[in-house]
Tab-separated table of C-alpha atoms in Angstrom:
chain	number	residue	atom	x	y	z
A	1	MET	CA	151.958	49.718	131.687
A	2	SER	CA	149.430	47.895	130.346
A	3	LEU	CA	147.470	45.469	132.851
A	4	THR	CA	148.376	42.508	130.941
A	5	SER	CA	152.387	43.928	131.180
A	6	GLU	CA	151.812	44.352	135.192
A	7	LEU	CA	150.014	40.669	135.669
A	8	LYS	CA	153.109	39.311	133.733
A	9	LEU	CA	155.651	40.113	136.054
A	10	GLY	CA	153.425	38.312	138.977
A	11	LEU	CA	151.602	39.515	142.415
A	12	GLN	CA	152.066	39.075	145.893
A	13	ALA	CA	149.418	36.516	145.885
A	14	PRO	CA	147.827	34.456	143.261
A	15	ILE	CA	144.336	35.821	142.065
A	16	CYS	CA	143.490	32.125	141.193
A	17	LEU	CA	144.543	29.588	143.853
A	18	THR	CA	143.858	26.155	143.192
A	19	TRP	CA	144.090	23.346	146.098
A	20	GLU	CA	143.202	19.778	145.778
A	21	LEU	CA	142.750	18.626	148.585
A	22	THR	CA	142.650	14.951	147.679
A	23	TYR	CA	143.182	12.630	145.114
A	24	ALA	CA	140.887	10.243	145.971
A	25	CYS	CA	137.774	10.144	143.613
A	26	ASN	CA	134.505	7.732	143.411
A	27	LEU	CA	134.504	8.120	139.470
A	28	ALA	CA	137.481	7.924	136.659
A	29	CYS	CA	136.882	10.853	133.921
A	30	VAL	CA	139.081	9.789	130.905
A	31	HIS	CA	140.109	13.970	131.184
A	32	CYS	CA	140.894	13.897	134.768
A	33	LEU	CA	143.926	16.701	134.892
A	34	SER	CA	145.316	15.017	138.069
A	35	SER	CA	144.567	11.387	137.271
A	36	SER	CA	143.224	10.756	140.351
A	37	GLY	CA	141.213	7.526	141.791
A	38	ARG	CA	143.347	6.759	144.940
A	39	ARG	CA	144.611	8.391	147.846
A	40	ASP	CA	147.921	9.430	148.680
A	41	PRO	CA	148.780	8.950	152.341
A	42	LYS	CA	151.162	11.248	152.462
A	43	GLU	CA	148.647	13.793	151.913
A	44	LEU	CA	148.530	17.298	153.692
A	45	SER	CA	147.013	16.127	157.780
A	46	THR	CA	144.372	18.432	159.303
A	47	ARG	CA	146.607	20.291	160.926
A	48	GLN	CA	148.855	21.000	157.886
A	49	ALA	CA	145.793	22.844	156.132
A	50	ILE	CA	144.902	24.663	158.376
A	51	ASP	CA	147.819	25.603	158.953
A	52	LEU	CA	148.055	26.438	155.097
A	53	ILE	CA	144.307	28.020	155.286
A	54	ASP	CA	146.155	30.577	157.840
A	55	GLU	CA	148.912	31.534	155.472
A	56	MET	CA	145.849	32.140	152.458
A	57	ARG	CA	144.244	34.498	155.435
A	58	ALA	CA	148.165	36.222	156.205
A	59	LEU	CA	148.621	36.307	152.159
A	60	GLN	CA	144.937	38.477	151.776
A	61	VAL	CA	143.873	35.046	149.490
A	62	PHE	CA	140.050	36.298	148.923
A	63	TYR	CA	139.470	33.029	147.267
A	64	VAL	CA	140.520	29.533	146.876
A	65	ASN	CA	139.318	26.888	144.505
A	66	ILE	CA	139.025	23.494	146.186
A	67	GLY	CA	139.361	20.478	144.343
A	68	GLY	CA	140.447	16.700	143.755
A	69	GLY	CA	139.922	14.102	143.126
A	70	GLU	CA	136.573	14.706	144.538
A	71	PRO	CA	137.210	16.547	147.934
A	72	THR	CA	134.104	15.587	150.244
A	73	ILE	CA	135.590	12.160	150.205
A	74	ARG	CA	138.376	13.815	152.402
A	75	PRO	CA	136.632	12.644	156.256
A	76	ASP	CA	137.867	16.548	157.696
A	77	PHE	CA	136.491	18.299	154.171
A	78	TYR	CA	133.698	20.318	156.079
A	79	GLN	CA	135.760	21.340	159.383
A	80	LEU	CA	138.311	22.503	156.417
A	81	ILE	CA	135.829	24.707	154.685
A	82	ASP	CA	133.980	26.019	158.075
A	83	TYR	CA	137.558	26.793	158.968
A	84	ALA	CA	138.061	28.809	155.927
A	85	THR	CA	135.044	30.416	155.346
A	86	THR	CA	134.461	31.926	159.127
A	87	ASN	CA	138.681	33.075	158.373
A	88	ASP	CA	137.926	35.682	155.550
A	89	VAL	CA	139.131	32.909	152.848
A	90	GLY	CA	136.015	32.382	150.044
A	91	VAL	CA	135.309	28.578	149.220
A	92	LYS	CA	134.396	27.148	145.464
A	93	PHE	CA	134.591	23.828	145.386
A	94	SER	CA	134.227	21.563	142.341
A	95	THR	CA	131.988	18.182	143.075
A	96	ASN	CA	130.614	15.309	141.117
A	97	GLY	CA	127.920	15.738	143.161
A	98	SER	CA	127.764	11.863	144.355
A	99	ARG	CA	127.410	13.220	148.174
A	100	ILE	CA	125.294	15.422	148.169
A	101	ASP	CA	121.868	15.241	149.326
A	102	SER	CA	118.907	17.335	150.634
A	103	GLU	CA	120.790	17.628	153.955
A	104	VAL	CA	124.489	18.095	152.503
A	105	ALA	CA	122.474	21.027	150.779
A	106	ALA	CA	121.023	22.386	153.225
A	107	ARG	CA	124.445	22.634	155.173
A	108	LEU	CA	125.642	24.162	152.494
A	109	SER	CA	122.826	26.564	151.949
A	110	SER	CA	123.370	27.970	155.700
A	111	MET	CA	127.088	28.738	154.823
A	112	ASP	CA	128.907	32.166	153.756
A	113	TYR	CA	131.538	32.708	151.547
A	114	LEU	CA	131.089	29.138	149.590
A	115	ASP	CA	130.492	28.867	146.285
A	116	VAL	CA	129.763	24.897	145.147
A	117	GLN	CA	130.473	23.603	141.273
A	118	ILE	CA	129.030	20.936	139.902
A	119	SER	CA	130.705	19.002	137.413
A	120	LEU	CA	129.007	17.766	134.209
A	121	ASP	CA	130.370	17.349	130.725
A	122	GLY	CA	126.953	16.003	128.963
A	123	ILE	CA	123.381	17.524	128.692
A	124	ASP	CA	121.905	13.899	128.306
A	125	ALA	CA	123.288	10.856	130.114
A	126	ASP	CA	124.560	9.182	127.080
A	127	THR	CA	126.968	12.106	126.515
A	128	ASN	CA	127.930	12.718	129.748
A	129	ASP	CA	128.582	9.384	130.725
A	130	ALA	CA	131.048	8.156	128.464
A	131	VAL	CA	133.538	11.089	129.981
A	132	ARG	CA	132.870	11.111	133.534
A	133	GLY	CA	131.183	7.210	134.214
A	134	SER	CA	128.247	5.301	134.050
A	135	GLY	CA	125.521	6.726	136.335
A	136	SER	CA	127.803	10.112	136.812
A	137	HIS	CA	124.839	11.956	134.960
A	138	ALA	CA	122.026	10.478	137.251
A	139	MET	CA	124.473	11.939	140.190
A	140	ALA	CA	124.732	15.191	139.125
A	141	THR	CA	121.078	16.001	138.627
A	142	ARG	CA	120.042	14.704	142.145
A	143	ALA	CA	123.003	16.957	143.238
A	144	MET	CA	121.443	20.098	141.448
A	145	ASP	CA	117.884	19.451	142.310
A	146	ALA	CA	119.220	19.270	145.786
A	147	LEU	CA	120.790	22.516	145.986
A	148	ALA	CA	117.832	24.048	143.865
A	149	ALA	CA	115.458	22.987	146.691
A	150	ALA	CA	117.766	23.953	149.458
A	151	ASP	CA	117.614	27.685	148.281
A	152	PHE	CA	121.468	27.443	147.587
A	153	GLY	CA	121.262	30.164	145.135
A	154	PRO	CA	123.011	30.598	141.970
A	155	PHE	CA	126.217	27.336	142.012
A	156	LYS	CA	127.926	27.008	138.925
A	157	ILE	CA	127.455	24.236	136.671
A	158	SER	CA	131.082	23.352	135.083
A	159	ILE	CA	131.069	21.696	131.518
A	160	VAL	CA	134.630	20.695	129.900
A	161	VAL	CA	133.981	21.534	125.967
A	162	THR	CA	134.592	18.873	124.223
A	163	ARG	CA	133.855	17.389	120.471
A	164	HIS	CA	131.124	15.646	121.938
A	165	ASN	CA	129.191	18.171	123.249
A	166	VAL	CA	129.797	21.437	121.461
A	167	ASP	CA	126.078	21.266	119.774
A	168	GLN	CA	125.018	21.306	123.424
A	169	LEU	CA	126.259	24.610	124.698
A	170	ASP	CA	122.827	26.188	124.264
A	171	ASP	CA	121.024	23.453	126.096
A	172	PHE	CA	123.367	23.643	129.086
A	173	ALA	CA	122.928	27.577	129.354
A	174	ALA	CA	119.036	26.393	129.206
A	175	MET	CA	119.973	24.329	131.903
A	176	ALA	CA	121.339	27.043	133.901
A	177	ASP	CA	118.498	29.203	133.143
A	178	HIS	CA	116.418	26.421	134.500
A	179	TYR	CA	118.421	26.182	138.042
A	180	GLY	CA	119.421	29.790	138.292
A	181	ALA	CA	122.694	28.306	138.480
A	182	ILE	CA	125.893	30.198	136.317
A	183	LEU	CA	127.418	28.537	133.768
A	184	ARG	CA	131.158	27.848	133.167
A	185	VAL	CA	132.642	26.020	130.251
A	186	THR	CA	136.661	25.303	130.411
A	187	ARG	CA	139.160	24.237	127.296
A	188	LEU	CA	139.897	20.379	127.104
A	189	ARG	CA	143.707	19.884	128.147
A	190	PRO	CA	145.906	17.241	127.123
A	191	SER	CA	147.016	16.231	131.011
A	192	GLY	CA	146.907	13.424	133.282
A	193	ARG	CA	144.224	10.757	131.664
A	194	GLY	CA	143.396	13.868	129.457
A	195	ALA	CA	146.544	12.809	127.434
A	196	ASP	CA	145.027	9.447	126.394
A	197	SER	CA	141.597	11.343	125.256
A	198	TRP	CA	142.814	14.842	123.800
A	199	HIS	CA	143.083	13.672	120.442
A	200	ASP	CA	139.506	11.959	120.437
A	201	LEU	CA	137.891	14.669	123.045
A	202	ARG	CA	138.854	18.194	121.249
A	203	PRO	CA	137.246	19.740	119.082
A	204	THR	CA	137.605	20.485	115.691
A	205	GLN	CA	139.002	23.323	114.428
A	206	ASP	CA	135.239	24.285	112.676
A	207	GLN	CA	134.058	23.233	116.343
A	208	GLN	CA	136.418	26.268	117.518
A	209	GLN	CA	134.880	28.816	115.668
A	210	GLN	CA	132.119	27.750	116.983
A	211	ILE	CA	132.748	27.818	120.370
A	212	TYR	CA	134.262	31.540	119.726
A	213	ARG	CA	130.989	32.721	118.217
A	214	TRP	CA	129.004	30.956	120.727
A	215	LEU	CA	131.202	32.448	123.889
A	216	LEU	CA	130.872	36.028	122.378
A	217	ASP	CA	127.001	36.000	122.464
A	218	LYS	CA	127.643	34.881	125.589
A	219	PRO	CA	129.667	37.390	127.762
A	220	ASP	CA	128.179	36.379	131.308
A	221	VAL	CA	129.071	32.284	131.216
A	222	LEU	CA	132.261	32.024	132.650
A	223	THR	CA	135.533	30.381	130.718
A	224	GLY	CA	138.230	31.041	133.493
A	225	ASP	CA	140.536	32.457	130.959
A	226	SER	CA	141.057	29.132	129.332
A	227	PHE	CA	139.877	30.224	125.603
A	228	PHE	CA	142.195	32.776	125.270
A	229	HIS	CA	143.761	30.834	122.314
A	230	LEU	CA	140.457	31.987	120.459
A	231	ASN	CA	141.032	35.212	120.622
A	232	ALA	CA	143.454	34.975	117.141
A	233	LEU	CA	139.924	34.468	114.802
A	234	GLY	CA	140.258	38.446	115.196
A	235	GLU	CA	136.893	39.410	115.206
A	236	GLU	CA	137.163	40.807	119.031
A	237	ASN	CA	138.702	39.192	122.063
A	238	LEU	CA	136.752	37.362	124.794
A	239	PRO	CA	136.067	38.718	128.062
A	240	GLY	CA	138.911	38.344	130.707
A	241	LEU	CA	142.903	37.894	130.436
A	242	ASN	CA	144.060	37.029	127.371
A	243	LEU	CA	147.645	35.509	128.767
A	244	CYS	CA	148.659	32.363	130.507
A	245	GLY	CA	149.012	33.079	134.048
A	246	ALA	CA	151.292	29.982	134.901
A	247	GLY	CA	153.444	31.002	138.312
A	248	ARG	CA	152.039	34.456	138.051
A	249	VAL	CA	148.601	34.567	138.680
A	250	VAL	CA	147.522	30.971	139.223
A	251	CYS	CA	149.224	28.056	141.313
A	252	LEU	CA	147.853	24.722	142.654
A	253	ILE	CA	148.667	23.185	145.646
A	254	ASP	CA	148.130	19.858	145.709
A	255	PRO	CA	147.060	17.117	147.760
A	256	VAL	CA	150.711	16.216	149.538
A	257	GLY	CA	151.650	19.547	149.239
A	258	ASP	CA	153.934	21.081	146.433
A	259	VAL	CA	152.940	23.547	144.474
A	260	TYR	CA	152.915	23.596	140.927
A	261	ALA	CA	152.750	26.719	138.128
A	262	CYS	CA	148.782	25.578	136.996
A	263	PRO	CA	146.068	23.062	137.342
A	264	PHE	CA	146.895	22.483	134.333
A	265	VAL	CA	150.677	21.025	134.662
A	266	LEU	CA	150.822	18.111	137.380
A	267	HIS	CA	154.397	17.414	136.340
A	268	ASP	CA	157.830	18.077	138.331
A	269	HIS	CA	159.311	20.253	135.430
A	270	PHE	CA	156.438	22.755	136.898
A	271	LYS	CA	156.829	22.023	140.293
A	272	ALA	CA	157.997	24.838	142.178
A	273	GLY	CA	158.564	23.452	145.768
A	274	ASN	CA	155.924	22.347	149.067
A	275	VAL	CA	153.971	24.336	151.684
A	276	THR	CA	155.830	22.055	154.344
A	277	SER	CA	159.092	23.755	153.680
A	278	ALA	CA	160.842	26.799	154.941
A	279	GLY	CA	158.828	29.581	154.157
A	280	GLY	CA	155.671	27.616	153.453
A	281	PHE	CA	153.534	28.991	150.396
A	282	THR	CA	154.508	31.945	150.967
A	283	SER	CA	158.139	31.884	150.057
A	284	VAL	CA	157.299	29.126	147.286
A	285	TRP	CA	155.221	31.677	145.747
A	286	ARG	CA	156.986	34.727	145.943
A	287	ASP	CA	160.882	33.389	145.579
A	288	SER	CA	160.691	30.009	143.785
A	289	ASP	CA	163.548	29.470	140.525
A	290	LEU	CA	160.319	28.472	138.467
A	291	PHE	CA	157.986	31.581	139.850
A	292	ARG	CA	161.002	33.986	138.615
A	293	GLU	CA	161.443	32.524	135.246
A	294	LEU	CA	158.081	32.346	134.368
A	295	ARG	CA	157.871	36.133	135.263
A	296	GLU	CA	160.388	37.008	132.868
A	297	PRO	CA	159.667	38.653	129.585
A	298	GLU	CA	159.013	35.935	127.187
A	299	SER	CA	160.114	34.389	123.723
A	300	GLU	CA	157.539	34.799	120.625
A	301	GLY	CA	159.370	31.905	119.441
A	302	ALA	CA	157.829	30.391	116.269
A	303	CYS	CA	155.006	32.918	116.456
A	304	THR	CA	156.776	35.772	115.925
A	305	SER	CA	156.369	36.328	112.586
A	306	CYS	CA	152.274	35.372	113.159
A	307	GLY	CA	150.088	38.986	113.097
A	308	GLN	CA	147.688	37.150	115.921
A	309	TYR	CA	150.269	36.865	118.859
A	310	ASP	CA	149.152	39.988	120.565
A	311	ALA	CA	145.704	38.717	120.485
A	312	CYS	CA	146.104	35.109	121.845
A	313	GLN	CA	149.703	35.321	123.754
A	314	GLY	CA	151.250	31.621	121.734
A	315	GLY	CA	147.854	30.016	123.795
A	316	CYS	CA	148.389	27.364	126.622
A	317	MET	CA	151.375	26.901	128.232
A	318	ALA	CA	150.253	22.983	129.353
A	319	ALA	CA	148.734	22.279	125.693
A	320	LYS	CA	151.866	22.730	124.529
A	321	PHE	CA	153.846	20.710	127.188
A	322	PHE	CA	152.191	17.584	127.064
A	323	THR	CA	151.505	17.584	123.497
A	324	GLY	CA	155.467	17.907	122.899
A	325	LEU	CA	155.252	21.578	121.722
A	326	PRO	CA	157.907	23.953	122.702
A	327	LEU	CA	157.012	26.610	125.155
A	328	ASP	CA	157.736	29.048	122.826
A	329	GLY	CA	155.635	27.218	119.821
A	330	PRO	CA	152.241	27.560	118.985
A	331	ASP	CA	149.430	26.163	120.809
A	332	PRO	CA	148.535	22.946	119.789
A	333	GLU	CA	144.528	24.052	118.537
A	334	CYS	CA	146.242	27.490	117.271
A	335	VAL	CA	142.898	28.440	115.545
A	336	SER	CA	145.484	29.435	112.302
A	337	GLY	CA	146.655	25.887	111.476
A	338	HIS	CA	150.181	26.218	113.111
A	339	GLY	CA	149.849	24.139	115.614
A	340	GLU	CA	148.358	20.989	113.638
A	341	VAL	CA	151.693	21.249	111.429
A	342	ALA	CA	153.997	21.314	114.720
A	343	ILE	CA	152.400	18.292	116.078
A	344	LYS	CA	153.174	16.156	113.221
A	345	ALA	CA	156.759	16.811	113.338
A	346	VAL	CA	156.627	15.650	117.304
A	347	ASN	CA	158.023	12.085	118.086
A	348	PRO	CA	155.069	10.344	120.162
A	349	THR	CA	157.481	8.154	121.639
A	350	LEU	CA	159.004	11.282	123.676
A	351	LEU	CA	155.861	12.690	124.664
A	352	PRO	CA	156.203	14.070	128.684
A	353	GLN	CA	154.445	11.737	131.029
A	354	PRO	CA	152.163	12.708	134.195
A	355	THR	CA	155.244	12.448	137.361
A	356	SER	CA	152.323	10.741	139.210
A	357	ASN	CA	149.227	9.058	138.289
A	358	HIS	CA	146.520	7.893	140.923
A	359	SER	CA	144.039	6.365	138.498
A	360	LYS	CA	142.527	3.197	140.278
A	361	PRO	CA	143.485	-0.474	138.524
A	362	MET	CA	139.497	-1.164	138.068
A	363	PRO	CA	136.511	0.949	137.749
A	364	VAL	CA	134.723	1.779	140.458
A	365	ALA	CA	131.051	1.604	141.392
A	366	LEU	CA	129.337	5.203	142.090
A	367	THR	CA	127.138	5.413	144.929
A	368	THR	CA	125.969	8.569	146.696
A	369	LYS	CA	125.920	7.623	150.169
A	370	ARG	CA	128.040	9.880	152.401
């Protein structure tokens, strides 16, 4: 049995576990997957969060990806990452950098088993701030300067690729080299607030080919396996897994403890359970009906007749779901154009809506104060 076939059956513990600590955020990014902004009053308590970390350790979860919202806003953030990293659970946390100054950078540099990922969506302020908010480019730059000055090591710079920053990919690579950082590029999904901005921000078909060729030339750039739909271009496969890992090798825990099949499908249709229920996260991961269903052999559906199905595996489940396409249909950004045709037949009034929206009603002023 191939590795891909084995992974489709699911693992005893997820390879990639994403944990959103809070929906609170001081930004209002137009592509935010979780529509973050306001804190949910029902978010897990410190005690519940520590119990969850203990469960991750027992499951031998090697690494947890912590996000939000902006996770550093949560008052017990450092208590939780200290507890995780001293109990053999490594932490990578994603941040907009607004709360990382020289003092915080020095503290982070002193910690083991910790990885920091700064989010940035434009090499210049005009490109970035149009997506992430006024002043956000300057905040991220200050944070990267502070981490570099504190000798943190190779932190990550994380980019969501849009039609407006595709031509800046070489510049991002140069930026990463300047800081001694690692570049990570990921795909734009039509989830959360991204559902409203996707049509305006998604790369064009020509740009999809540009991204594919660029990634082939940059095998050291991380992608989170998010571009496997581009493998249908047929020259050679991009590094990584070319399959949807939802409920098989990845999942997400949200701030209130709900477990979803992947970070891009925060919708009741893909909710598997809650970590506070009997059996905790372990039971949800191993026994939930949803995850069992996702681990069953899938139908190729409308892609059956396409000779590139083995290369692209039908693309991204979340991208299909939130654009109204069937899960066994083509990816909306199918490089053969089948997605474009399918989208034209979708009734826009019937598109799935996010289960919850934590967006703030008014724009918020940015701050670098802790």
